[in-house]
């Protein structure tokens, strides 16, 4: 019986032990996994959301960034692009269409190519404005395309539910059967930095070593929709929808199972993973749960931060996550797009809870914060993750004294005990306006209305060298000498033996002084209305900036080890580069500061009413800031500079009512005079802080500063070719390396063409010709009238001479003849009378000749040759001085006035030859040429000895004057004893009568002779 009762008992004990061992074996892995502390929110990141209804698309399945910085979104409603300001749906190129609007995968390709994977519609390549679609006919099996990748040889691979494929340039081909990879349920592909090619297929993990052909089964099972990612350390991580997230492999290969299990994060059930440069792991939770961020201490996960729709995420269901080239994290959900940007300024969460919090730097470089209870908090870098109690405990063990104040007293904490130091009479209990603690034993105080006090060696002393005026700010220069700023805007420098005072006469005009800083040769004075600077021993100059108000209300200024200036003011924290500031002051240029505001993590603005600086730099490089919302810090050992130079995208051009993309070498229609050109910088970190400048060749001589405006306007544009250029700078003032540009041409209207201008010139010329013709006609009519008047006058004079002088002379000759014939006339008198009568008859003949010339003109309408022949006959007589007359060409109709002048010149030449040359023969030659008329008169006489021959009958001077009026050329060749030749050359247009034109101006008159 004992046996019956005792046997079961040992068996039961063994069974219990076996069950405990089994449970322990099951529980060990569970206890071996990592379970970091979980917190809600991402306090180190600024979150920005673009929601459906605000322009953002929904159902975002993938995000990609192209080489220019533009963001592309694959959504359930098509392809979208985002430039940081607006979303635009990308249509298919003309003549083509997307196989489906349900796009699930995006990856940039070579150049500007973009590969698109669809839910059930194959693959597309969008490049250079063209779309190539690949379906079953091109080797793409039916199924979702969740991922693209490239291998060591540069081949493009696609993970498709229906099988793995690679692209040969024309078709998508499966790997050969010898590769050993299953041809179904391919979920993911990844080429890591060591050229190992990973594939998730048939719910297993496969890998292909560099240079290998065959895939190797790792034996590790995965769930549906698992994904892979590589960390900055070169580790490949697996996101499994059942087991959570765990590392898979490193440089040595697949990790051992126990290590994978020990580092597994079972609570991180992720759809996608993304590592950032700081080593943190970001994940979108599956199927719900928003976003998670895991930080590590070595290989140990120490903290998990969760961010979901209650925190501001556009939706709790998120899939794609991507880090752009500027370090922003982008998350797509089914209700919009989210951006997470690391904050430069961090808020101290465990610290003084009082509304007013102060900062002080101890002599060893440590910074302490405290509130009205004067309980100090140690703010060293390594303590910031601790609790408030831990920070207080560390401050109690401070190795050096800590100076403090309580508005009317000073206090000093030494060895954890705080002792108050009251001000001396009569300043006891008066408010403190400015404080400065040069070391552990000294303090400077400005109090009341007149007191400047110095505390040293346990005693108070009033500074009697200064006027009785309390200051508003205190600082030390590099030599340990005191700088004092005052509420009336003045500054005093307390030297060893002198006191310098600066005010408006020295260029200092910033209002009540709120902060002072001396850095080598640079002295900065901040006031309520701005900032002034002094270089060396020069005058103060205002510091100008293109950001209004950022240099106002500054109550704390420090300079870090890199020479950067940090100013805590009423708009936030301002950073200035001291070298750039010096250059701007010398050149009279504005500075471009970097403003850190709420988006960068500033919890508020600088305190404006404290007696101590609101910016303190700790020895460990942390810049501490006292704001109206608490204490904050910024790590000055980090650059906090977005060094990525932004590229610029030129968008649409608006002219008239037409809105279309501005393409290079675009031709705009005639009559375009006004343009609006849109552009945007592809810097997605702080797009609202991007700044622009542009210029249009032929219009702008230099760059035009556009500030943050993304549009350029032009009016009164003339036709011609133009080139538009635009540059952008990001929030840190980094400008584009190369400006974006577009060339375009505005076509001219008909009235702006060269032909129209030539036509106008011809019209003006025609009007001038018409005016000249009209005026010429008027002058010709006036000339004809005067000529007729002159001819009438000549006829009148001829009649009067004939009726009076000639008739009287003839009667006188007859009377003298009668007297000479009288018998009473003596012979000597008769001979004298006969001689006088002969002379009178010659004069009478010459007078008749002159009267005839006045009446009818010497030419009287005869042809020129006959008229000259008559002259020779009249003056030569019969048989003497024979005349040889030669006429060449057909005589045309001659202009009467010009012909008369030619006749008179020829007549004078013939008369001179007959009267003075004693010639035996005279030769006259007339040549009617096409371009000119020639008259030659030659004789074989004695020649002309001087130019006064023929005086009294016009002579040579009269011949030259007539030729000059004609516009003709008169030449004379003569030598004594060899005869004389007179040559006259008359342009045809001056002598020949013009033929009437076949075409006649309607206002022209026909010519009448």
mmCIF file of N, CA and C in Angstrom, residues 688-790:
data_model
loop_
_atom_site.group_PDB
_atom_site.id
_atom_site.type_symbol
_atom_site.label_atom_id
_atom_site.label_comp_id
_atom_site.label_asym_id
_atom_site.label_seq_id
_atom_site.Cartn_x
_atom_site.Cartn_y
_atom_site.Cartn_z
ATOM 1 N N UNK A 688 9.374 77.597 -46.612
ATOM 2 C CA UNK A 688 8.910 78.964 -46.384
ATOM 3 C C UNK A 688 10.061 79.916 -46.111
ATOM 4 N N UNK A 689 11.254 79.382 -45.812
ATOM 5 C CA UNK A 689 12.421 80.218 -45.558
ATOM 6 C C UNK A 689 13.336 80.347 -46.775
ATOM 7 N N UNK A 690 13.009 79.680 -47.864
ATOM 8 C CA UNK A 690 13.839 79.794 -49.065
ATOM 9 C C UNK A 690 13.773 81.212 -49.612
ATOM 10 N N UNK A 691 14.903 81.674 -50.112
ATOM 11 C CA UNK A 691 14.992 83.015 -50.686
ATOM 12 C C UNK A 691 15.424 82.901 -52.136
ATOM 13 N N UNK A 692 15.009 83.897 -52.950
ATOM 14 C CA UNK A 692 15.214 83.804 -54.389
ATOM 15 C C UNK A 692 15.775 85.110 -54.944
ATOM 16 N N UNK A 693 16.437 84.985 -56.070
ATOM 17 C CA UNK A 693 16.834 86.131 -56.883
ATOM 18 C C UNK A 693 16.795 85.687 -58.334
ATOM 19 N N UNK A 694 16.407 86.608 -59.213
ATOM 20 C CA UNK A 694 16.242 86.258 -60.625
ATOM 21 C C UNK A 694 16.654 87.433 -61.488
ATOM 22 N N UNK A 695 16.797 87.154 -62.760
ATOM 23 C CA UNK A 695 17.066 88.216 -63.734
ATOM 24 C C UNK A 695 16.618 87.746 -65.108
ATOM 25 N N UNK A 696 16.263 88.722 -65.936
ATOM 26 C CA UNK A 696 15.841 88.468 -67.308
ATOM 27 C C UNK A 696 16.771 89.249 -68.222
ATOM 28 N N UNK A 697 17.510 88.530 -69.053
ATOM 29 C CA UNK A 697 18.480 89.185 -69.929
ATOM 30 C C UNK A 697 17.762 90.159 -70.849
ATOM 31 N N UNK A 698 18.384 91.306 -71.015
ATOM 32 C CA UNK A 698 17.793 92.346 -71.841
ATOM 33 C C UNK A 698 16.867 93.272 -71.083
ATOM 34 N N UNK A 699 16.528 92.911 -69.849
ATOM 35 C CA UNK A 699 15.643 93.739 -69.028
ATOM 36 C C UNK A 699 16.334 94.105 -67.715
ATOM 37 N N UNK A 700 16.818 93.089 -66.996
ATOM 38 C CA UNK A 700 17.467 93.310 -65.707
ATOM 39 C C UNK A 700 18.979 93.377 -65.890
ATOM 40 N N UNK A 701 19.573 94.450 -65.406
ATOM 41 C CA UNK A 701 21.020 94.576 -65.467
ATOM 42 C C UNK A 701 21.709 93.713 -64.421
ATOM 43 N N UNK A 702 21.040 93.458 -63.292
ATOM 44 C CA UNK A 702 21.638 92.680 -62.219
ATOM 45 C C UNK A 702 20.555 91.801 -61.607
ATOM 46 N N UNK A 703 20.955 90.960 -60.661
ATOM 47 C CA UNK A 703 20.009 90.069 -59.994
ATOM 48 C C UNK A 703 18.978 90.880 -59.226
ATOM 49 N N UNK A 704 17.729 90.441 -59.299
ATOM 50 C CA UNK A 704 16.637 91.063 -58.565
ATOM 51 C C UNK A 704 16.306 90.198 -57.353
ATOM 52 N N UNK A 705 16.393 90.794 -56.155
ATOM 53 C CA UNK A 705 16.117 90.064 -54.924
ATOM 54 C C UNK A 705 14.603 89.913 -54.779
ATOM 55 N N UNK A 706 14.132 88.665 -54.762
ATOM 56 C CA UNK A 706 12.702 88.404 -54.691
ATOM 57 C C UNK A 706 12.249 88.011 -53.296
ATOM 58 N N UNK A 707 13.179 87.940 -52.337
ATOM 59 C CA UNK A 707 12.795 87.500 -50.998
ATOM 60 C C UNK A 707 12.295 86.068 -51.040
ATOM 61 N N UNK A 708 11.128 85.817 -50.461
ATOM 62 C CA UNK A 708 10.551 84.474 -50.464
ATOM 63 C C UNK A 708 9.495 84.292 -51.542
ATOM 64 N N UNK A 709 9.315 85.287 -52.395
ATOM 65 C CA UNK A 709 8.321 85.194 -53.464
ATOM 66 C C UNK A 709 8.761 84.186 -54.518
ATOM 67 N N UNK A 710 7.810 83.404 -55.002
ATOM 68 C CA UNK A 710 8.107 82.381 -56.003
ATOM 69 C C UNK A 710 7.530 82.750 -57.367
ATOM 70 N N UNK A 711 7.385 84.033 -57.614
ATOM 71 C CA UNK A 711 6.877 84.488 -58.906
ATOM 72 C C UNK A 711 7.621 85.734 -59.339
ATOM 73 N N UNK A 712 7.853 85.827 -60.633
ATOM 74 C CA UNK A 712 8.470 87.009 -61.236
ATOM 75 C C UNK A 712 7.481 87.621 -62.215
ATOM 76 N N UNK A 713 7.378 88.937 -62.197
ATOM 77 C CA UNK A 713 6.454 89.656 -63.067
ATOM 78 C C UNK A 713 7.239 90.606 -63.968
ATOM 79 N N UNK A 714 6.835 90.651 -65.239
ATOM 80 C CA UNK A 714 7.452 91.574 -66.185
ATOM 81 C C UNK A 714 6.365 92.198 -67.049
ATOM 82 N N UNK A 715 6.537 93.487 -67.340
ATOM 83 C CA UNK A 715 5.603 94.217 -68.191
ATOM 84 C C UNK A 715 6.388 94.972 -69.251
ATOM 85 N N UNK A 716 5.663 95.435 -70.254
ATOM 86 C CA UNK A 716 6.231 96.252 -71.339
ATOM 87 C C UNK A 716 7.396 95.544 -72.024
ATOM 88 N N UNK A 717 7.237 94.259 -72.265
ATOM 89 C CA UNK A 717 8.287 93.497 -72.940
ATOM 90 C C UNK A 717 8.185 93.698 -74.447
ATOM 91 N N UNK A 718 9.312 93.954 -75.062
ATOM 92 C CA UNK A 718 9.377 94.089 -76.510
ATOM 93 C C UNK A 718 9.605 92.717 -77.137
ATOM 94 N N UNK A 719 9.311 92.548 -78.403
ATOM 95 C CA UNK A 719 9.608 91.268 -79.058
ATOM 96 C C UNK A 719 11.109 91.026 -79.107
ATOM 97 N N UNK A 720 11.485 89.760 -79.055
ATOM 98 C CA UNK A 720 12.898 89.404 -79.090
ATOM 99 C C UNK A 720 13.161 88.161 -78.281
ATOM 100 N N UNK A 721 14.435 87.838 -78.115
ATOM 101 C CA UNK A 721 14.864 86.649 -77.383
ATOM 102 C C UNK A 721 15.243 87.036 -75.958
ATOM 103 N N UNK A 722 14.857 86.193 -75.004
ATOM 104 C CA UNK A 722 15.116 86.441 -73.591
ATOM 105 C C UNK A 722 15.644 85.165 -72.938
ATOM 106 N N UNK A 723 16.345 85.342 -71.833
ATOM 107 C CA UNK A 723 16.824 84.230 -71.012
ATOM 108 C C UNK A 723 16.513 84.559 -69.556
ATOM 109 N N UNK A 724 15.683 83.726 -68.939
ATOM 110 C CA UNK A 724 15.289 83.919 -67.555
ATOM 111 C C UNK A 724 16.128 82.997 -66.679
ATOM 112 N N UNK A 725 16.740 83.575 -65.627
ATOM 113 C CA UNK A 725 17.567 82.816 -64.697
ATOM 114 C C UNK A 725 17.084 83.068 -63.274
ATOM 115 N N UNK A 726 17.151 82.019 -62.455
ATOM 116 C CA UNK A 726 16.718 82.149 -61.070
ATOM 117 C C UNK A 726 17.616 81.285 -60.196
ATOM 118 N N UNK A 727 17.964 81.828 -59.027
ATOM 119 C CA UNK A 727 18.738 81.113 -58.025
ATOM 120 C C UNK A 727 17.955 81.123 -56.716
ATOM 121 N N UNK A 728 18.285 80.162 -55.852
ATOM 122 C CA UNK A 728 17.604 80.067 -54.558
ATOM 123 C C UNK A 728 18.618 79.764 -53.469
ATOM 124 N N UNK A 729 18.273 80.181 -52.269
ATOM 125 C CA UNK A 729 19.066 79.868 -51.079
ATOM 126 C C UNK A 729 18.155 79.200 -50.066
ATOM 127 N N UNK A 730 18.694 78.210 -49.347
ATOM 128 C CA UNK A 730 17.889 77.542 -48.335
ATOM 129 C C UNK A 730 17.858 78.354 -47.043
ATOM 130 N N UNK A 731 17.335 77.778 -45.983
ATOM 131 C CA UNK A 731 17.156 78.522 -44.741
ATOM 132 C C UNK A 731 18.474 78.925 -44.106
ATOM 133 N N UNK A 732 19.582 78.290 -44.515
ATOM 134 C CA UNK A 732 20.892 78.631 -43.968
ATOM 135 C C UNK A 732 21.712 79.494 -44.922
ATOM 136 N N UNK A 733 21.085 80.022 -45.965
ATOM 137 C CA UNK A 733 21.773 80.940 -46.865
ATOM 138 C C UNK A 733 22.692 80.261 -47.861
ATOM 139 N N UNK A 734 22.539 78.946 -48.096
ATOM 140 C CA UNK A 734 23.340 78.237 -49.091
ATOM 141 C C UNK A 734 22.656 78.406 -50.442
ATOM 142 N N UNK A 735 23.363 79.056 -51.388
ATOM 143 C CA UNK A 735 22.771 79.379 -52.687
ATOM 144 C C UNK A 735 22.982 78.252 -53.689
ATOM 145 N N UNK A 736 22.139 78.227 -54.672
ATOM 146 C CA UNK A 736 22.245 77.247 -55.754
ATOM 147 C C UNK A 736 23.608 77.346 -56.419
ATOM 148 N N UNK A 737 24.150 76.185 -56.780
ATOM 149 C CA UNK A 737 25.453 76.194 -57.440
ATOM 150 C C UNK A 737 25.342 76.724 -58.865
ATOM 151 N N UNK A 738 24.268 76.367 -59.550
ATOM 152 C CA UNK A 738 24.056 76.803 -60.934
ATOM 153 C C UNK A 738 22.623 77.318 -61.038
ATOM 154 N N UNK A 739 22.406 78.497 -61.594
ATOM 155 C CA UNK A 739 21.027 78.989 -61.715
ATOM 156 C C UNK A 739 20.229 78.169 -62.720
ATOM 157 N N UNK A 740 18.968 77.987 -62.418
ATOM 158 C CA UNK A 740 18.053 77.392 -63.395
ATOM 159 C C UNK A 740 17.721 78.444 -64.442
ATOM 160 N N UNK A 741 17.523 78.015 -65.664
ATOM 161 C CA UNK A 741 17.293 78.997 -66.729
ATOM 162 C C UNK A 741 16.352 78.423 -67.780
ATOM 163 N N UNK A 742 15.678 79.329 -68.442
ATOM 164 C CA UNK A 742 14.838 79.019 -69.600
ATOM 165 C C UNK A 742 15.003 80.158 -70.602
ATOM 166 N N UNK A 743 15.136 79.789 -71.849
ATOM 167 C CA UNK A 743 15.192 80.780 -72.935
ATOM 168 C C UNK A 743 13.846 80.769 -73.660
ATOM 169 N N UNK A 744 13.402 81.925 -74.056
ATOM 170 C CA UNK A 744 12.151 82.007 -74.806
ATOM 171 C C UNK A 744 12.219 83.222 -75.733
ATOM 172 N N UNK A 745 11.299 83.232 -76.658
ATOM 173 C CA UNK A 745 11.260 84.313 -77.650
ATOM 174 C C UNK A 745 9.837 84.815 -77.784
ATOM 175 N N UNK A 746 9.685 86.130 -77.829
ATOM 176 C CA UNK A 746 8.385 86.757 -78.061
ATOM 177 C C UNK A 746 8.328 87.183 -79.521
ATOM 178 N N UNK A 747 7.367 86.637 -80.249
ATOM 179 C CA UNK A 747 7.236 86.959 -81.669
ATOM 180 C C UNK A 747 6.720 88.388 -81.831
ATOM 181 N N UNK A 748 7.175 89.080 -82.857
ATOM 182 C CA UNK A 748 6.696 90.456 -83.076
ATOM 183 C C UNK A 748 5.355 90.472 -83.800
ATOM 184 N N UNK A 749 4.553 91.480 -83.536
ATOM 185 C CA UNK A 749 3.381 91.735 -84.347
ATOM 186 C C UNK A 749 3.833 92.326 -85.682
ATOM 187 N N UNK A 750 2.885 92.458 -86.636
ATOM 188 C CA UNK A 750 3.277 93.002 -87.932
ATOM 189 C C UNK A 750 3.872 94.395 -87.781
ATOM 190 N N UNK A 751 3.292 95.184 -86.870
ATOM 191 C CA UNK A 751 3.794 96.537 -86.684
ATOM 192 C C UNK A 751 5.139 96.563 -85.968
ATOM 193 N N UNK A 752 5.588 95.395 -85.410
ATOM 194 C CA UNK A 752 6.888 95.332 -84.738
ATOM 195 C C UNK A 752 7.949 94.652 -85.583
ATOM 196 N N UNK A 753 7.577 94.225 -86.817
ATOM 197 C CA UNK A 753 8.534 93.536 -87.676
ATOM 198 C C UNK A 753 9.454 94.531 -88.374
ATOM 199 N N UNK A 754 10.545 94.011 -88.890
ATOM 200 C CA UNK A 754 11.483 94.834 -89.654
ATOM 201 C C UNK A 754 10.827 95.340 -90.922
ATOM 202 N N UNK A 755 9.982 94.461 -91.531
ATOM 203 C CA UNK A 755 9.321 94.884 -92.771
ATOM 204 C C UNK A 755 8.427 96.088 -92.537
ATOM 205 N N UNK A 756 7.707 96.068 -91.404
ATOM 206 C CA UNK A 756 6.855 97.217 -91.118
ATOM 207 C C UNK A 756 7.685 98.474 -90.884
ATOM 208 N N UNK A 757 8.796 98.330 -90.197
ATOM 209 C CA UNK A 757 9.655 99.485 -89.972
ATOM 210 C C UNK A 757 10.235 99.999 -91.279
ATOM 211 N N UNK A 758 10.634 99.065 -92.175
ATOM 212 C CA UNK A 758 11.114 99.496 -93.489
ATOM 213 C C UNK A 758 10.005 100.186 -94.274
ATOM 214 N N UNK A 759 8.793 99.627 -94.162
ATOM 215 C CA UNK A 759 7.663 100.248 -94.852
ATOM 216 C C UNK A 759 7.411 101.658 -94.326
ATOM 217 N N UNK A 760 7.510 101.791 -92.990
ATOM 218 C CA UNK A 760 7.336 103.131 -92.416
ATOM 219 C C UNK A 760 8.429 104.075 -92.895
ATOM 220 N N UNK A 761 9.668 103.553 -92.968
ATOM 221 C CA UNK A 761 10.763 104.392 -93.455
ATOM 222 C C UNK A 761 10.535 104.803 -94.894
ATOM 223 N N UNK A 762 10.054 103.843 -95.708
ATOM 224 C CA UNK A 762 9.753 104.174 -97.103
ATOM 225 C C UNK A 762 8.622 105.190 -97.197
ATOM 226 N N UNK A 763 7.626 105.026 -96.321
ATOM 227 C CA UNK A 763 6.516 105.974 -96.330
ATOM 228 C C UNK A 763 6.998 107.366 -95.960
ATOM 229 N N UNK A 764 7.844 107.432 -94.920
ATOM 230 C CA UNK A 764 8.394 108.737 -94.534
ATOM 231 C C UNK A 764 9.218 109.318 -95.673
ATOM 232 N N UNK A 765 10.006 108.441 -96.318
ATOM 233 C CA UNK A 765 10.805 108.904 -97.453
ATOM 234 C C UNK A 765 9.913 109.399 -98.579
ATOM 235 N N UNK A 766 8.812 108.658 -98.825
ATOM 236 C CA UNK A 766 7.895 109.092 -99.879
ATOM 237 C C UNK A 766 7.259 110.427 -99.540
ATOM 238 N N UNK A 767 6.919 110.592 -98.251
ATOM 239 C CA UNK A 767 6.341 111.880 -97.834
ATOM 240 C C UNK A 767 7.354 113.002 -98.022
ATOM 241 N N UNK A 768 8.619 112.705 -97.686
ATOM 242 C CA UNK A 768 9.657 113.712 -97.881
ATOM 243 C C UNK A 768 9.820 114.035 -99.352
ATOM 244 N N UNK A 769 9.811 112.973 -100.186
ATOM 245 C CA UNK A 769 9.943 113.208 -101.638
ATOM 246 C C UNK A 769 8.769 114.018 -102.141
ATOM 247 N N UNK A 770 7.585 113.654 -101.657
ATOM 248 C CA UNK A 770 6.401 114.406 -102.067
ATOM 249 C C UNK A 770 6.518 115.862 -101.647
ATOM 250 N N UNK A 771 6.981 116.050 -100.389
ATOM 251 C CA UNK A 771 7.128 117.424 -99.921
ATOM 252 C C UNK A 771 8.162 118.169 -100.747
ATOM 253 N N UNK A 772 9.268 117.467 -101.093
ATOM 254 C CA UNK A 772 10.295 118.113 -101.913
ATOM 255 C C UNK A 772 9.742 118.443 -103.290
ATOM 256 N N UNK A 773 8.975 117.483 -103.855
ATOM 257 C CA UNK A 773 8.412 117.748 -105.190
ATOM 258 C C UNK A 773 7.433 118.915 -105.150
ATOM 259 N N UNK A 774 6.601 118.891 -104.069
ATOM 260 C CA UNK A 774 5.642 120.000 -103.974
ATOM 261 C C UNK A 774 6.374 121.318 -103.825
ATOM 262 N N UNK A 775 7.404 121.301 -102.971
ATOM 263 C CA UNK A 775 8.155 122.535 -102.773
ATOM 264 C C UNK A 775 8.900 122.924 -104.040
ATOM 265 N N UNK A 776 9.432 121.890 -104.712
ATOM 266 C CA UNK A 776 10.129 122.182 -105.973
ATOM 267 C C UNK A 776 9.180 122.763 -107.001
ATOM 268 N N UNK A 777 7.948 122.175 -107.027
ATOM 269 C CA UNK A 777 6.959 122.732 -107.954
ATOM 270 C C UNK A 777 6.616 124.169 -107.626
ATOM 271 N N UNK A 778 6.496 124.419 -106.297
ATOM 272 C CA UNK A 778 6.204 125.794 -105.890
ATOM 273 C C UNK A 778 7.334 126.732 -106.289
ATOM 274 N N UNK A 779 8.580 126.267 -106.051
ATOM 275 C CA UNK A 779 9.722 127.111 -106.404
ATOM 276 C C UNK A 779 9.816 127.286 -107.916
ATOM 277 N N UNK A 780 9.507 126.178 -108.670
ATOM 278 C CA UNK A 780 9.560 126.299 -110.142
ATOM 279 C C UNK A 780 8.503 127.280 -110.646
ATOM 280 N N UNK A 781 7.311 127.183 -110.025
ATOM 281 C CA UNK A 781 6.264 128.123 -110.435
ATOM 282 C C UNK A 781 6.673 129.551 -110.097
ATOM 283 N N UNK A 782 7.262 129.723 -108.892
ATOM 284 C CA UNK A 782 7.729 131.056 -108.520
ATOM 285 C C UNK A 782 8.823 131.529 -109.470
ATOM 286 N N UNK A 783 9.715 130.581 -109.851
ATOM 287 C CA UNK A 783 10.787 130.952 -110.768
ATOM 288 C C UNK A 783 10.235 131.344 -112.132
ATOM 289 N N UNK A 784 9.238 130.529 -112.580
ATOM 290 C CA UNK A 784 8.647 130.859 -113.877
ATOM 291 C C UNK A 784 7.941 132.220 -113.821
ATOM 292 N N UNK A 785 7.277 132.448 -112.689
ATOM 293 C CA UNK A 785 6.588 133.740 -112.581
ATOM 294 C C UNK A 785 7.594 134.878 -112.593
ATOM 295 N N UNK A 786 8.671 134.670 -111.842
ATOM 296 C CA UNK A 786 9.684 135.740 -111.836
ATOM 297 C C UNK A 786 10.357 135.869 -113.193
ATOM 298 N N UNK A 787 10.540 134.733 -113.872
ATOM 299 C CA UNK A 787 11.148 134.791 -115.208
ATOM 300 C C UNK A 787 10.234 135.528 -116.178
ATOM 301 N N UNK A 788 8.925 135.196 -116.063
ATOM 302 C CA UNK A 788 8.000 135.927 -116.942
ATOM 303 C C UNK A 788 7.991 137.411 -116.617
ATOM 304 N N UNK A 789 8.042 137.674 -115.304
ATOM 305 C CA UNK A 789 8.080 139.062 -114.896
ATOM 306 C C UNK A 789 9.344 139.748 -115.438
ATOM 307 N N UNK A 790 10.483 138.966 -115.340
ATOM 308 C CA UNK A 790 11.725 139.554 -115.839
ATOM 309 C C UNK A 790 11.662 139.760 -117.349
#
